[in-house]
């Protein structure tokens, strides 16, 4: 027996409706991430935005211009990436807990314990598996297209194009097959990765349909965010204004740009919290329905 994809897809809205305080708690958690990211690295983001603008304004950018962005990106994300992974694990576990253990309402379902450690491990493991698989697939695609172009045989080029779609299908298939790993990890209080494959057996298309609906809902939230963000950017200059301060130090940038950074952080934090619920809660609801259908 399958679960209702349409019913599960709207679980995120139900979570927020049942306990609106979770949106506040999760939004404040995201806000902490943004404040740390900009508070300790506004100068890095200013340099990145200035480099990006310079590249856009270049009439004929060279490969060296693109390569020069690498170190700038690396410095900007050196702090954001680790903090984002930790905060992401905490919030992912909170969403799963809100669906699977709704009675544990303390602190807006937020914790910092073994559940979060296990979710972080599972998230990294799945990212590595999917990343390596997609990388290997794209290597095959590149080799096929390159060989076809070198040999001048259109059929080989066509094969390469078809392989692109196959590689995309592989990534989608893996994403769906691993989609229950985090909810199962939180539910069972142990690391679950490959067991997600067996749990999704017979439910692939329902899970895919549910994910599509959730993504569409997330896009609607994003459009709302773009409208609000455009209004606040008009008033404060937005984060984009950092590019003009690329030659200043961190303290000077914060002194000049703090209104734009603060407003942008608040808006994005609470919209991100809503998107988090919309995108992640459906998979916990799906796992809950699948588990109940099995009598567990």
Tab-separated table of C-alpha atoms in Angstrom:
chain	number	residue	atom	x	y	z
A	1	UNK	CA	0.000	0.000	0.000
A	2	UNK	CA	1.399	3.387	-1.015
A	3	UNK	CA	1.001	6.657	0.843
A	4	UNK	CA	-0.788	9.767	-0.375
A	5	UNK	CA	1.803	11.916	-2.160
A	6	UNK	CA	-0.434	14.972	-2.225
A	7	UNK	CA	-1.239	14.655	1.470
A	8	UNK	CA	2.408	14.248	2.484
A	9	UNK	CA	3.551	17.092	0.213
A	10	UNK	CA	1.745	19.669	2.367
A	11	UNK	CA	3.041	18.378	5.710
A	12	UNK	CA	5.371	21.353	6.082
A	13	UNK	CA	2.472	23.793	6.115
A	14	UNK	CA	0.665	21.614	8.659
A	15	UNK	CA	3.731	21.576	10.930
A	16	UNK	CA	3.882	25.377	10.946
A	17	UNK	CA	0.095	25.686	11.360
A	18	UNK	CA	0.050	23.298	14.351
A	19	UNK	CA	2.876	25.119	16.112
A	20	UNK	CA	3.639	28.523	14.566
A	21	UNK	CA	6.403	29.023	17.129
A	22	UNK	CA	8.581	26.551	15.196
A	23	UNK	CA	8.807	29.022	12.314
A	24	UNK	CA	10.155	31.585	14.773
A	25	UNK	CA	12.615	29.148	16.344
A	26	UNK	CA	13.897	27.865	13.011
A	27	UNK	CA	14.045	31.390	11.594
A	28	UNK	CA	16.147	32.571	14.541
A	29	UNK	CA	18.475	29.612	13.991
A	30	UNK	CA	18.938	30.599	10.357
A	31	UNK	CA	19.418	34.204	11.467
A	32	UNK	CA	22.265	33.081	13.729
A	33	UNK	CA	23.910	31.440	10.718
A	34	UNK	CA	23.584	34.595	8.595
A	35	UNK	CA	24.864	36.844	11.375
A	36	UNK	CA	27.915	34.649	11.894
A	37	UNK	CA	28.490	34.417	8.141
A	38	UNK	CA	28.375	38.184	7.609
A	39	UNK	CA	29.704	39.210	11.020
A	40	UNK	CA	32.914	37.251	10.537
A	41	UNK	CA	33.172	37.263	6.756
A	42	UNK	CA	31.533	40.371	5.286
A	43	UNK	CA	34.888	41.377	3.767
A	44	UNK	CA	35.103	38.010	1.958
A	45	UNK	CA	31.582	38.391	0.561
A	46	UNK	CA	32.358	41.969	-0.500
A	47	UNK	CA	35.406	40.739	-2.431
A	48	UNK	CA	33.359	37.960	-4.033
A	49	UNK	CA	30.618	40.310	-5.176
A	50	UNK	CA	33.124	42.835	-6.506
A	51	UNK	CA	34.887	40.083	-8.461
A	52	UNK	CA	31.568	38.863	-9.850
A	53	UNK	CA	30.562	42.348	-10.956
A	54	UNK	CA	33.936	42.884	-12.618
A	55	UNK	CA	33.500	39.624	-14.526
A	56	UNK	CA	29.996	40.588	-15.671
A	57	UNK	CA	31.244	43.951	-16.930
A	58	UNK	CA	34.100	42.402	-18.855
A	59	UNK	CA	33.379	42.390	-22.608
A	60	UNK	CA	35.385	39.239	-23.250
A	61	UNK	CA	36.265	37.409	-20.004
A	62	UNK	CA	39.077	34.894	-20.284
A	63	UNK	CA	39.468	31.527	-18.574
A	64	UNK	CA	41.996	33.151	-16.241
A	65	UNK	CA	39.291	35.600	-15.104
A	66	UNK	CA	37.011	32.712	-14.182
A	67	UNK	CA	39.837	30.834	-12.467
A	68	UNK	CA	40.623	33.912	-10.390
A	69	UNK	CA	37.175	33.602	-8.807
A	70	UNK	CA	38.118	30.243	-7.293
A	71	UNK	CA	40.181	31.530	-4.347
A	72	UNK	CA	37.609	34.269	-3.689
A	73	UNK	CA	34.799	31.702	-3.550
A	74	UNK	CA	36.901	29.452	-1.334
A	75	UNK	CA	37.589	32.219	1.180
A	76	UNK	CA	33.917	33.263	1.271
A	77	UNK	CA	32.646	29.730	1.855
A	78	UNK	CA	35.442	28.607	4.198
A	79	UNK	CA	33.380	29.732	7.191
A	80	UNK	CA	29.877	29.498	5.715
A	81	UNK	CA	30.122	25.860	4.597
A	82	UNK	CA	31.012	24.241	7.970
A	83	UNK	CA	28.531	26.424	9.847
A	84	UNK	CA	25.880	25.690	7.231
A	85	UNK	CA	26.413	21.946	7.554
A	86	UNK	CA	26.018	22.028	11.337
A	87	UNK	CA	22.983	24.324	11.293
A	88	UNK	CA	21.521	22.292	8.441
A	89	UNK	CA	21.826	19.069	10.441
A	90	UNK	CA	20.204	20.690	13.489
A	91	UNK	CA	17.295	22.026	11.438
A	92	UNK	CA	16.829	18.845	9.387
A	93	UNK	CA	16.598	16.832	12.591
A	94	UNK	CA	14.149	19.378	14.029
A	95	UNK	CA	11.806	19.073	11.033
A	96	UNK	CA	11.876	15.277	11.196
A	97	UNK	CA	11.284	15.393	14.946
A	98	UNK	CA	8.303	17.720	14.501
A	99	UNK	CA	6.627	15.120	12.268
A	100	UNK	CA	7.761	11.864	13.862
A	101	UNK	CA	7.832	12.914	17.532
A	102	UNK	CA	5.361	15.803	17.718
A	103	UNK	CA	5.221	15.591	21.506
A	104	UNK	CA	8.865	16.734	21.829
A	105	UNK	CA	7.957	20.390	21.396
A	106	UNK	CA	10.620	21.898	23.659
A	107	UNK	CA	12.807	24.571	21.994
A	108	UNK	CA	10.831	24.345	18.775
A	109	UNK	CA	12.038	20.746	18.295
A	110	UNK	CA	15.634	22.010	18.162
A	111	UNK	CA	18.308	19.937	19.886
A	112	UNK	CA	22.058	19.532	19.786
A	113	UNK	CA	22.732	15.869	20.444
A	114	UNK	CA	23.318	12.497	18.860
A	115	UNK	CA	20.328	12.825	16.524
A	116	UNK	CA	21.990	15.850	14.961
A	117	UNK	CA	25.368	14.111	14.754
A	118	UNK	CA	23.804	11.128	13.011
A	119	UNK	CA	21.889	13.389	10.602
A	120	UNK	CA	25.125	15.218	9.758
A	121	UNK	CA	26.891	11.917	9.051
A	122	UNK	CA	24.014	10.652	6.883
A	123	UNK	CA	23.783	13.951	4.997
A	124	UNK	CA	27.498	13.949	4.213
A	125	UNK	CA	27.479	10.268	3.230
A	126	UNK	CA	24.535	10.694	0.861
A	127	UNK	CA	26.090	13.835	-0.632
A	128	UNK	CA	29.345	11.971	-1.295
A	129	UNK	CA	27.589	8.959	-2.836
A	130	UNK	CA	25.353	11.064	-5.092
A	131	UNK	CA	28.218	13.425	-5.935
A	132	UNK	CA	30.611	10.644	-6.917
A	133	UNK	CA	27.919	8.834	-8.893
A	134	UNK	CA	26.927	11.964	-10.810
A	135	UNK	CA	30.593	12.828	-11.368
A	136	UNK	CA	31.302	9.385	-12.807
A	137	UNK	CA	28.210	9.622	-15.018
A	138	UNK	CA	29.189	13.039	-16.358
A	139	UNK	CA	32.714	11.766	-17.048
A	140	UNK	CA	31.217	9.062	-19.260
A	141	UNK	CA	29.011	11.666	-20.945
A	142	UNK	CA	31.948	13.975	-21.572
A	143	UNK	CA	34.038	11.144	-22.979
A	144	UNK	CA	31.225	10.066	-25.314
A	145	UNK	CA	30.607	13.596	-26.603
A	146	UNK	CA	34.325	14.299	-26.943
A	147	UNK	CA	34.960	11.078	-28.829
A	148	UNK	CA	31.968	11.758	-31.059
A	149	UNK	CA	33.139	15.294	-31.843
A	150	UNK	CA	36.691	14.105	-32.553
A	151	UNK	CA	35.541	11.303	-34.837
A	152	UNK	CA	32.947	13.456	-36.588
A	153	UNK	CA	30.241	10.827	-36.094
A	154	UNK	CA	26.866	12.456	-35.325
A	155	UNK	CA	25.490	9.236	-33.835
A	156	UNK	CA	28.114	9.296	-31.107
A	157	UNK	CA	27.295	12.929	-30.337
A	158	UNK	CA	23.600	11.975	-30.175
A	159	UNK	CA	24.537	9.123	-27.836
A	160	UNK	CA	26.319	11.634	-25.621
A	161	UNK	CA	23.229	13.851	-25.502
A	162	UNK	CA	21.086	10.852	-24.561
A	163	UNK	CA	23.601	9.985	-21.860
A	164	UNK	CA	23.107	13.465	-20.378
A	165	UNK	CA	19.448	12.623	-19.798
A	166	UNK	CA	20.467	9.228	-18.408
A	167	UNK	CA	22.888	10.900	-15.987
A	168	UNK	CA	20.157	13.296	-14.848
A	169	UNK	CA	17.778	10.368	-14.372
A	170	UNK	CA	20.432	8.590	-12.286
A	171	UNK	CA	20.813	11.583	-9.974
A	172	UNK	CA	17.026	11.882	-9.559
A	173	UNK	CA	16.727	8.151	-8.886
A	174	UNK	CA	19.471	8.241	-6.247
A	175	UNK	CA	17.972	11.336	-4.614
A	176	UNK	CA	14.591	9.631	-4.298
A	177	UNK	CA	16.073	6.344	-3.073
A	178	UNK	CA	18.044	8.175	-0.358
A	179	UNK	CA	15.229	10.624	0.466
A	180	UNK	CA	14.067	8.713	3.563
A	181	UNK	CA	17.529	8.311	5.080
A	182	UNK	CA	17.317	11.348	7.376
A	183	UNK	CA	13.743	10.720	8.636
A	184	UNK	CA	14.589	7.052	9.264
A	185	UNK	CA	17.776	8.041	11.081
A	186	UNK	CA	15.875	10.366	13.418
A	187	UNK	CA	13.016	7.893	13.877
A	188	UNK	CA	15.216	4.882	14.654
A	189	UNK	CA	17.897	6.824	16.536
A	190	UNK	CA	20.642	5.164	14.501
A	191	UNK	CA	22.460	5.871	11.245
A	192	UNK	CA	20.348	4.700	8.312
A	193	UNK	CA	21.613	5.043	4.756
A	194	UNK	CA	21.189	1.974	2.566
A	195	UNK	CA	18.002	0.903	4.351
A	196	UNK	CA	16.359	3.874	2.676
A	197	UNK	CA	16.587	1.905	-0.578
A	198	UNK	CA	14.380	-0.890	0.730
A	199	UNK	CA	12.004	1.549	2.417
A	200	UNK	CA	11.376	3.365	-0.861
A	201	UNK	CA	10.729	0.145	-2.786
A	202	UNK	CA	7.321	0.350	-4.435
A	203	UNK	CA	6.999	4.051	-3.556
A	204	UNK	CA	9.391	5.652	-6.055
A	205	UNK	CA	6.817	7.435	-8.207
A	206	UNK	CA	4.761	8.566	-5.217
A	207	UNK	CA	7.890	10.003	-3.584
A	208	UNK	CA	8.940	11.677	-6.812
A	209	UNK	CA	5.485	13.219	-7.273
A	210	UNK	CA	5.493	14.382	-3.669
A	211	UNK	CA	8.926	15.954	-4.144
A	212	UNK	CA	7.780	17.776	-7.282
A	213	UNK	CA	4.791	19.244	-5.433
A	214	UNK	CA	7.013	20.277	-2.508
A	215	UNK	CA	9.502	21.937	-4.878
A	216	UNK	CA	6.681	23.863	-6.569
A	217	UNK	CA	5.461	25.046	-3.157
A	218	UNK	CA	9.024	26.039	-2.298
A	219	UNK	CA	9.276	28.032	-5.525
A	220	UNK	CA	6.126	29.912	-4.573
A	221	UNK	CA	7.726	30.766	-1.231
A	222	UNK	CA	10.857	31.858	-3.123
A	223	UNK	CA	8.823	34.184	-5.324
A	224	UNK	CA	7.287	35.678	-2.194
A	225	UNK	CA	10.797	36.094	-0.830
A	226	UNK	CA	11.973	37.786	-4.013
A	227	UNK	CA	9.122	40.308	-3.778
A	228	UNK	CA	9.844	41.094	-0.129
A	229	UNK	CA	13.586	41.106	-0.775
A	230	UNK	CA	13.247	43.517	-3.682
A	231	UNK	CA	11.352	45.945	-1.460
A	232	UNK	CA	13.886	45.753	1.366
A	233	UNK	CA	16.826	45.974	-1.051
A	234	UNK	CA	15.321	49.140	-2.485
A	235	UNK	CA	15.258	50.631	0.997
A	236	UNK	CA	18.681	49.453	2.218
A	237	UNK	CA	20.716	48.718	-0.909
A	238	UNK	CA	20.739	44.990	-0.207
A	239	UNK	CA	23.657	42.634	0.189
A	240	UNK	CA	24.722	43.585	-3.351
A	241	UNK	CA	25.915	46.910	-1.949
A	242	UNK	CA	28.829	45.066	-0.334
A	243	UNK	CA	30.737	45.171	-3.624
A	244	UNK	CA	31.422	48.872	-3.208
A	245	UNK	CA	33.241	48.177	0.070
A	246	UNK	CA	35.591	45.500	-1.285
A	247	UNK	CA	38.691	47.567	-0.458
A	248	UNK	CA	37.696	48.151	3.171
A	249	UNK	CA	38.353	46.070	6.264
A	250	UNK	CA	35.772	43.937	8.040
A	251	UNK	CA	34.993	46.511	10.748
A	252	UNK	CA	34.576	49.324	8.246
A	253	UNK	CA	32.263	47.232	6.072
A	254	UNK	CA	30.065	46.302	9.030
A	255	UNK	CA	29.894	49.933	10.158
A	256	UNK	CA	28.656	51.035	6.734
A	257	UNK	CA	26.562	48.088	5.561
A	258	UNK	CA	25.019	46.710	8.769
A	259	UNK	CA	21.447	47.901	7.987
A	260	UNK	CA	21.440	46.098	4.626
A	261	UNK	CA	23.049	42.992	6.109
A	262	UNK	CA	20.678	42.858	9.068
A	263	UNK	CA	17.474	43.377	7.068
A	264	UNK	CA	18.553	40.910	4.383
A	265	UNK	CA	19.498	38.352	7.026
A	266	UNK	CA	16.159	38.639	8.832
A	267	UNK	CA	14.094	38.361	5.635
A	268	UNK	CA	16.089	35.418	4.275
A	269	UNK	CA	16.223	33.648	7.645
A	270	UNK	CA	12.461	33.411	8.113
A	271	UNK	CA	11.757	32.630	4.475
A	272	UNK	CA	14.410	29.900	4.658
A	273	UNK	CA	12.677	28.492	7.741
A	274	UNK	CA	9.395	28.229	5.842
A	275	UNK	CA	11.143	26.642	2.855
A	276	UNK	CA	12.825	24.190	5.199
A	277	UNK	CA	9.465	22.993	6.488
A	278	UNK	CA	7.920	22.886	3.011
A	279	UNK	CA	10.769	20.856	1.488
A	280	UNK	CA	11.813	18.515	4.300
A	281	UNK	CA	8.664	17.695	6.290
A	282	UNK	CA	7.001	15.764	3.415
A	283	UNK	CA	9.699	13.089	3.485
A	284	UNK	CA	9.220	12.528	7.205
A	285	UNK	CA	5.457	12.290	6.646
A	286	UNK	CA	6.070	9.815	3.818
A	287	UNK	CA	8.272	7.633	6.007
A	288	UNK	CA	5.724	7.769	8.823
A	289	UNK	CA	2.959	6.616	6.458
A	290	UNK	CA	5.131	3.858	4.976
A	291	UNK	CA	6.139	2.630	8.428
A	292	UNK	CA	2.529	2.574	9.611
A	293	UNK	CA	1.422	0.684	6.492
A	294	UNK	CA	3.972	-1.975	7.441
A	295	UNK	CA	2.537	-2.173	10.947
A	296	UNK	CA	5.654	-0.839	12.664
